[in-house]
Amino acid sequence: MLESGDVIFYSRGVSEFCNAVEQVVTENSCFHVAIVSDTGTVIEATPDGVVELTFENSIEENKPGLVEIMRLKRCENITEKAILESAKWCRSKIGLPYNDLFAADLLNSAKQESYYCSQLITEAFRSFEMQWPTHTLNFADSEGKPIEFWVKYFQKRGYSQVPQGEEGSHPAQLRRSPVFSLKMRILPNLMNLNSLKDLKIFELSSHFVGGKYVDFPSDRDFQVIEPRSGKTLTTWHFATKDQVDITVKTAKSAQKEWAEFTWTKRSEVLKKTADLLQMHCNDIAYWECISNGKTIVEAKSDVLSCVDTFNFYSGIAQNLMGQHAPLDSSRYAYTRRLPIGVVAAIGAWNYPIQTCSWKTAPALACGNSVIYKPSPLSPVTALILAEILKSAGLPDGVFNVIQGDSETSQNLIMHDDVTKVSFTGSIPTGKKIMKSCAERSIKPVTLELGGKSSLIIFDDADMDSAVSCAMMANFYSQGQVCSNASKVLVHRSLLEEFSKKLVSLTKELKVGDPLKEDTKVGAHISADHRDKVEGYINGALAEGATKLCGGDRVTVEGLENGFYLSPCILTDITSKMKVYHEEIFGSVLLLIPFDTEEEAINIANDTNMGLAAGLVTRDLARSYRVSEKLNAGNVYVNTFNDVSPLIPFGGIGESGFGRENGTAALEHYTYLKSVFVNTGSCPNPF
């Protein structure tokens, strides 16, 4: 994050001295400046003298509301070597006193060589012959009257007059110098977990890097839209290639410390994270609802599932143990399961905090660092999880969040120091990511992609249970679920009764404000996606399908511009229709009759996506037999879309490979090292 020669500006101070420094320059909140040394520490001139601190300690001591890290623009006479020499020069001044008179001759009231904060910077770069913005010392207010603080300040040092108008420098004037370019802004300690719901979260910077909220300057931005109202909540920025590089280097450095943590210490952090998620469940669910549009009831359930995830991975230390194998009387071998390094995790918008937790918890348990890039459509709750992890004791830089688009993702994936990629999203994007992971430097990838699943209702099914399963398979999160079974295959003998009951219950579902507890159907993620789902419905009708209910836009009072669509049921579906083959990713249930078990299995397997499948039956033998024949990574019997952190989740075929959840996920975030040991002498075979 910091490089030698970077200059750090501190604004919005809280002490009386900071306020007094800010007042002497108009339209300013900058009160202090420091420089990064050749060893990465921070050198600053303070009232206690020239000191050397870590960056974290410097922030803690100065208590700024805003930190800006500036980079000196390189040119013919400002080279990397020259900047490094300036940084070394600053280190040589450690221990010198403070220039309490702000004198241009570098002498304090005791006639000793000394520096004040901005003077240390200008002197460090004096050899560059740069033209700094001119500044004359000012100790008067906007009306020209001497500020009382400064009058008393100089009186204590034996001076009856303040040195008004003399040559000098000020952090605010240096900040305006054209020789600097903004590298990043940091807003320390803005989130309060005890008042999350009232938090003005969009005033935070959109990135979380090195344990701090960071504002990366970028000319590529995006609007954060609230699905329930259609309102623009804020404008955030995508991370650039250079900013991705900063983040990866931060994560790589932090991972070394985290990997040295014992399993017990890692477990404590993950367990504390689970406790904090549970403690703040309602407030986190509120932001999940605001950001994503799903109902508050579902959002709470999602957060509680994250509690289970972190609890589970806090107790998997024994699964990270290696094996020991005696080979003969003087030889043995053992294996070690080691962290893979820096994980780039790219999340989906339909389950924002759950997707983030599924990737982050096992990766951290294994000793890795994580850079999480949420979808621009739901970018908020990953930042809250970052704050919770920090509060739970996770070292700074081990978990980072950057906002980005496909370009940002590509820069992240292609970075040489990223050693593992985990992606949840569409099949076309997954294929591009897989190609990128092999193109430059081979790195392992987990892909959790789309699905086109089926639910089979056999003739012996309990009718109420069958209808419940069909609704669970289609109507969670407005149908925006990768494992959804949009194809509901019903034995012809049950079709009439099943359809009647299903349509009746579907029509009763309340479409409305997702923040209200009695709402059953919330808002689609965006206007574009709602339009896409409508397009599938209209296309099917044009191809000969019949609509039994739903598929209509719904206007919610007070939220008239929200993205609402009623759940839809279609029948008269044929295998030639687009909706039969493609993932709709919306609440569009397709009723398809069948006559034989073999026919139902063939229809269910008539897809190149193998994420999920399900069946409803009272016949135990049939449940086992059919489950074995369904080409899917997840099979549900008398239920659907069930999930547990104990059980692996993932697909086959075009639905991707690798697994989330369970101990199986640990294999994707570690590598095995085999060690052969000979305790005797080594014979020469030649």
Tab-separated table of N, CA, C and O in Angstrom, residues 212-266:
chain	number	residue	atom	x	y	z
A	212	LYS	N	-8.692	-0.867	6.167
A	212	LYS	CA	-9.208	0.504	6.173
A	212	LYS	C	-10.087	0.746	4.951
A	212	LYS	O	-9.922	0.106	3.915
A	213	TYR	N	-11.010	1.714	5.092
A	213	TYR	CA	-11.829	2.117	3.958
A	213	TYR	C	-11.002	3.027	3.067
A	213	TYR	O	-10.483	4.051	3.509
A	214	VAL	N	-10.882	2.634	1.811
A	214	VAL	CA	-9.984	3.310	0.884
A	214	VAL	C	-10.782	3.843	-0.299
A	214	VAL	O	-11.621	3.140	-0.867
A	215	ASP	N	-10.517	5.092	-0.644
A	215	ASP	CA	-11.132	5.701	-1.819
A	215	ASP	C	-10.073	5.789	-2.909
A	215	ASP	O	-9.177	6.622	-2.845
A	216	PHE	N	-10.158	4.896	-3.892
A	216	PHE	CA	-9.218	4.913	-5.004
A	216	PHE	C	-9.716	5.887	-6.073
A	216	PHE	O	-10.847	5.759	-6.538
A	217	PRO	N	-8.905	6.857	-6.476
A	217	PRO	CA	-9.331	7.731	-7.578
A	217	PRO	C	-9.410	6.948	-8.880
A	217	PRO	O	-8.528	6.152	-9.194
A	218	SER	N	-10.478	7.129	-9.632
A	218	SER	CA	-10.676	6.384	-10.875
A	218	SER	C	-11.655	7.145	-11.750
A	218	SER	O	-12.578	7.797	-11.250
A	219	ASP	N	-11.452	7.067	-13.061
A	219	ASP	CA	-12.387	7.728	-13.979
A	219	ASP	C	-13.496	6.778	-14.420
A	219	ASP	O	-14.328	7.127	-15.255
A	220	ARG	N	-13.512	5.570	-13.845
A	220	ARG	CA	-14.574	4.605	-14.157
A	220	ARG	C	-15.442	4.427	-12.916
A	220	ARG	O	-14.970	3.987	-11.879
A	221	ASP	N	-16.705	4.811	-13.032
A	221	ASP	CA	-17.584	4.728	-11.870
A	221	ASP	C	-18.859	3.969	-12.207
A	221	ASP	O	-19.113	3.605	-13.355
A	222	PHE	N	-19.652	3.711	-11.173
A	222	PHE	CA	-20.930	3.026	-11.361
A	222	PHE	C	-21.905	3.506	-10.297
A	222	PHE	O	-21.506	3.933	-9.209
A	223	GLN	N	-23.167	3.450	-10.638
A	223	GLN	CA	-24.206	3.857	-9.700
A	223	GLN	C	-24.681	2.648	-8.900
A	223	GLN	O	-24.876	1.567	-9.453
A	224	VAL	N	-24.852	2.852	-7.606
A	224	VAL	CA	-25.435	1.827	-6.749
A	224	VAL	C	-26.933	2.111	-6.671
A	224	VAL	O	-27.352	3.155	-6.171
A	225	ILE	N	-27.730	1.187	-7.196
A	225	ILE	CA	-29.177	1.373	-7.301
A	225	ILE	C	-29.889	0.522	-6.256
A	225	ILE	O	-29.534	-0.641	-6.047
A	226	GLU	N	-30.888	1.089	-5.612
A	226	GLU	CA	-31.724	0.329	-4.684
A	226	GLU	C	-32.851	-0.335	-5.475
A	226	GLU	O	-33.739	0.354	-5.996
A	227	PRO	N	-32.874	-1.668	-5.580
A	227	PRO	CA	-33.901	-2.336	-6.389
A	227	PRO	C	-35.331	-2.064	-5.924
A	227	PRO	O	-36.237	-1.966	-6.749
A	228	ARG	N	-35.541	-1.948	-4.621
A	228	ARG	CA	-36.911	-1.788	-4.112
A	228	ARG	C	-37.536	-0.461	-4.528
A	228	ARG	O	-38.761	-0.357	-4.626
A	229	SER	N	-36.710	0.562	-4.777
A	229	SER	CA	-37.249	1.879	-5.123
A	229	SER	C	-36.782	2.389	-6.477
A	229	SER	O	-37.366	3.322	-7.025
A	230	GLY	N	-35.711	1.799	-7.005
A	230	GLY	CA	-35.134	2.293	-8.247
A	230	GLY	C	-34.277	3.527	-8.064
A	230	GLY	O	-33.778	4.101	-9.032
A	231	LYS	N	-34.075	3.950	-6.805
A	231	LYS	CA	-33.294	5.156	-6.531
A	231	LYS	C	-31.796	4.889	-6.658
A	231	LYS	O	-31.324	3.797	-6.357
A	232	THR	N	-31.072	5.926	-7.075
A	232	THR	CA	-29.614	5.872	-7.054
A	232	THR	C	-29.149	6.242	-5.651
A	232	THR	O	-29.429	7.337	-5.164
A	233	LEU	N	-28.459	5.321	-4.994
A	233	LEU	CA	-28.031	5.532	-3.619
A	233	LEU	C	-26.707	6.276	-3.535
A	233	LEU	O	-26.494	7.081	-2.636
A	234	THR	N	-25.814	5.987	-4.472
A	234	THR	CA	-24.515	6.655	-4.489
A	234	THR	C	-23.809	6.312	-5.788
A	234	THR	O	-24.280	5.480	-6.573
A	235	THR	N	-22.689	6.952	-6.009
A	235	THR	CA	-21.811	6.609	-7.128
A	235	THR	C	-20.463	6.189	-6.564
A	235	THR	O	-19.843	6.941	-5.806
A	236	TRP	N	-20.056	4.979	-6.889
A	236	TRP	CA	-18.765	4.461	-6.449
A	236	TRP	C	-17.869	4.241	-7.668
A	236	TRP	O	-18.319	4.372	-8.811
A	237	HIS	N	-16.607	3.903	-7.412
A	237	HIS	CA	-15.624	3.792	-8.489
A	237	HIS	C	-15.040	2.383	-8.574
A	237	HIS	O	-14.829	1.722	-7.555
A	238	PHE	N	-14.773	1.961	-9.801
A	238	PHE	CA	-14.096	0.691	-10.029
A	238	PHE	C	-12.596	0.853	-9.786
A	238	PHE	O	-12.015	1.899	-10.093
A	239	ALA	N	-11.983	-0.179	-9.262
A	239	ALA	CA	-10.537	-0.161	-9.042
A	239	ALA	C	-9.800	-0.311	-10.372
A	239	ALA	O	-10.200	-1.088	-11.242
A	240	THR	N	-8.715	0.436	-10.525
A	240	THR	CA	-7.887	0.366	-11.731
A	240	THR	C	-6.842	-0.737	-11.579
A	240	THR	O	-6.706	-1.350	-10.515
A	241	LYS	N	-6.078	-0.944	-12.633
A	241	LYS	CA	-5.038	-1.976	-12.605
A	241	LYS	C	-4.005	-1.689	-11.523
A	241	LYS	O	-3.590	-2.600	-10.789
A	242	ASP	N	-3.569	-0.440	-11.406
A	242	ASP	CA	-2.583	-0.084	-10.381
A	242	ASP	C	-3.150	-0.290	-8.980
A	242	ASP	O	-2.435	-0.701	-8.060
A	243	GLN	N	-4.438	-0.001	-8.818
A	243	GLN	CA	-5.060	-0.157	-7.504
A	243	GLN	C	-5.257	-1.629	-7.156
A	243	GLN	O	-5.145	-2.017	-5.987
A	244	VAL	N	-5.525	-2.442	-8.159
A	244	VAL	CA	-5.566	-3.890	-7.942
A	244	VAL	C	-4.193	-4.374	-7.488
A	244	VAL	O	-4.074	-5.196	-6.569
A	245	ASP	N	-3.159	-3.849	-8.114
A	245	ASP	CA	-1.793	-4.228	-7.752
A	245	ASP	C	-1.492	-3.882	-6.293
A	245	ASP	O	-0.906	-4.696	-5.558
A	246	ILE	N	-1.900	-2.692	-5.861
A	246	ILE	CA	-1.707	-2.289	-4.463
A	246	ILE	C	-2.417	-3.264	-3.531
A	246	ILE	O	-1.868	-3.699	-2.512
A	247	THR	N	-3.639	-3.623	-3.892
A	247	THR	CA	-4.439	-4.510	-3.047
A	247	THR	C	-3.826	-5.902	-2.965
A	247	THR	O	-3.757	-6.500	-1.882
A	248	VAL	N	-3.385	-6.424	-4.096
A	248	VAL	CA	-2.787	-7.764	-4.103
A	248	VAL	C	-1.506	-7.782	-3.272
A	248	VAL	O	-1.267	-8.722	-2.491
A	249	LYS	N	-0.685	-6.765	-3.410
A	249	LYS	CA	0.551	-6.707	-2.626
A	249	LYS	C	0.247	-6.613	-1.134
A	249	LYS	O	0.946	-7.212	-0.305
A	250	THR	N	-0.791	-5.856	-0.794
A	250	THR	CA	-1.210	-5.761	0.610
A	250	THR	C	-1.649	-7.124	1.126
A	250	THR	O	-1.272	-7.548	2.228
A	251	ALA	N	-2.453	-7.828	0.331
A	251	ALA	CA	-2.948	-9.150	0.731
A	251	ALA	C	-1.815	-10.162	0.837
A	251	ALA	O	-1.795	-11.000	1.746
A	252	LYS	N	-0.873	-10.092	-0.077
A	252	LYS	CA	0.252	-11.032	-0.061
A	252	LYS	C	1.100	-10.848	1.190
A	252	LYS	O	1.509	-11.820	1.840
A	253	SER	N	1.352	-9.594	1.536
A	253	SER	CA	2.148	-9.311	2.728
A	253	SER	C	1.431	-9.779	3.992
A	253	SER	O	2.034	-10.390	4.881
A	254	ALA	N	0.119	-9.508	4.069
A	254	ALA	CA	-0.647	-9.874	5.262
A	254	ALA	C	-0.813	-11.382	5.395
A	254	ALA	O	-0.900	-11.908	6.512
A	255	GLN	N	-0.863	-12.084	4.265
A	255	GLN	CA	-1.086	-13.532	4.305
A	255	GLN	C	0.027	-14.264	5.046
A	255	GLN	O	-0.218	-15.273	5.725
A	256	LYS	N	1.235	-13.752	4.952
A	256	LYS	CA	2.364	-14.410	5.616
A	256	LYS	C	2.161	-14.435	7.129
A	256	LYS	O	2.423	-15.443	7.787
A	257	GLU	N	1.672	-13.313	7.671
A	257	GLU	CA	1.410	-13.260	9.115
A	257	GLU	C	0.260	-14.185	9.495
A	257	GLU	O	0.334	-14.929	10.480
A	258	TRP	N	-0.815	-14.154	8.702
A	258	TRP	CA	-1.999	-14.966	8.996
A	258	TRP	C	-1.678	-16.456	8.928
A	258	TRP	O	-2.164	-17.252	9.735
A	259	ALA	N	-0.847	-16.845	7.972
A	259	ALA	CA	-0.477	-18.257	7.831
A	259	ALA	C	0.304	-18.757	9.042
A	259	ALA	O	0.299	-19.957	9.338
A	260	GLU	N	0.970	-17.834	9.746
A	260	GLU	CA	1.732	-18.211	10.935
A	260	GLU	C	0.843	-18.378	12.162
A	260	GLU	O	1.283	-18.910	13.178
A	261	PHE	N	-0.402	-17.908	12.082
A	261	PHE	CA	-1.330	-18.106	13.196
A	261	PHE	C	-1.550	-19.611	13.398
A	261	PHE	O	-1.663	-20.365	12.437
A	262	THR	N	-1.643	-20.022	14.635
A	262	THR	CA	-1.972	-21.422	14.897
A	262	THR	C	-3.413	-21.687	14.492
A	262	THR	O	-4.223	-20.767	14.364
A	263	TRP	N	-3.744	-22.955	14.305
A	263	TRP	CA	-5.126	-23.305	13.970
A	263	TRP	C	-6.084	-22.791	15.044
A	263	TRP	O	-7.189	-22.345	14.751
A	264	THR	N	-5.653	-22.850	16.289
A	264	THR	CA	-6.510	-22.406	17.391
A	264	THR	C	-6.802	-20.916	17.286
A	264	THR	O	-7.946	-20.477	17.466
A	265	LYS	N	-5.773	-20.120	16.962
A	265	LYS	CA	-5.974	-18.674	16.854
A	265	LYS	C	-6.855	-18.324	15.659
A	265	LYS	O	-7.705	-17.435	15.737
A	266	ARG	N	-6.647	-19.021	14.550
A	266	ARG	CA	-7.519	-18.785	13.393
A	266	ARG	C	-8.962	-19.131	13.750
A	266	ARG	O	-9.904	-18.426	13.386
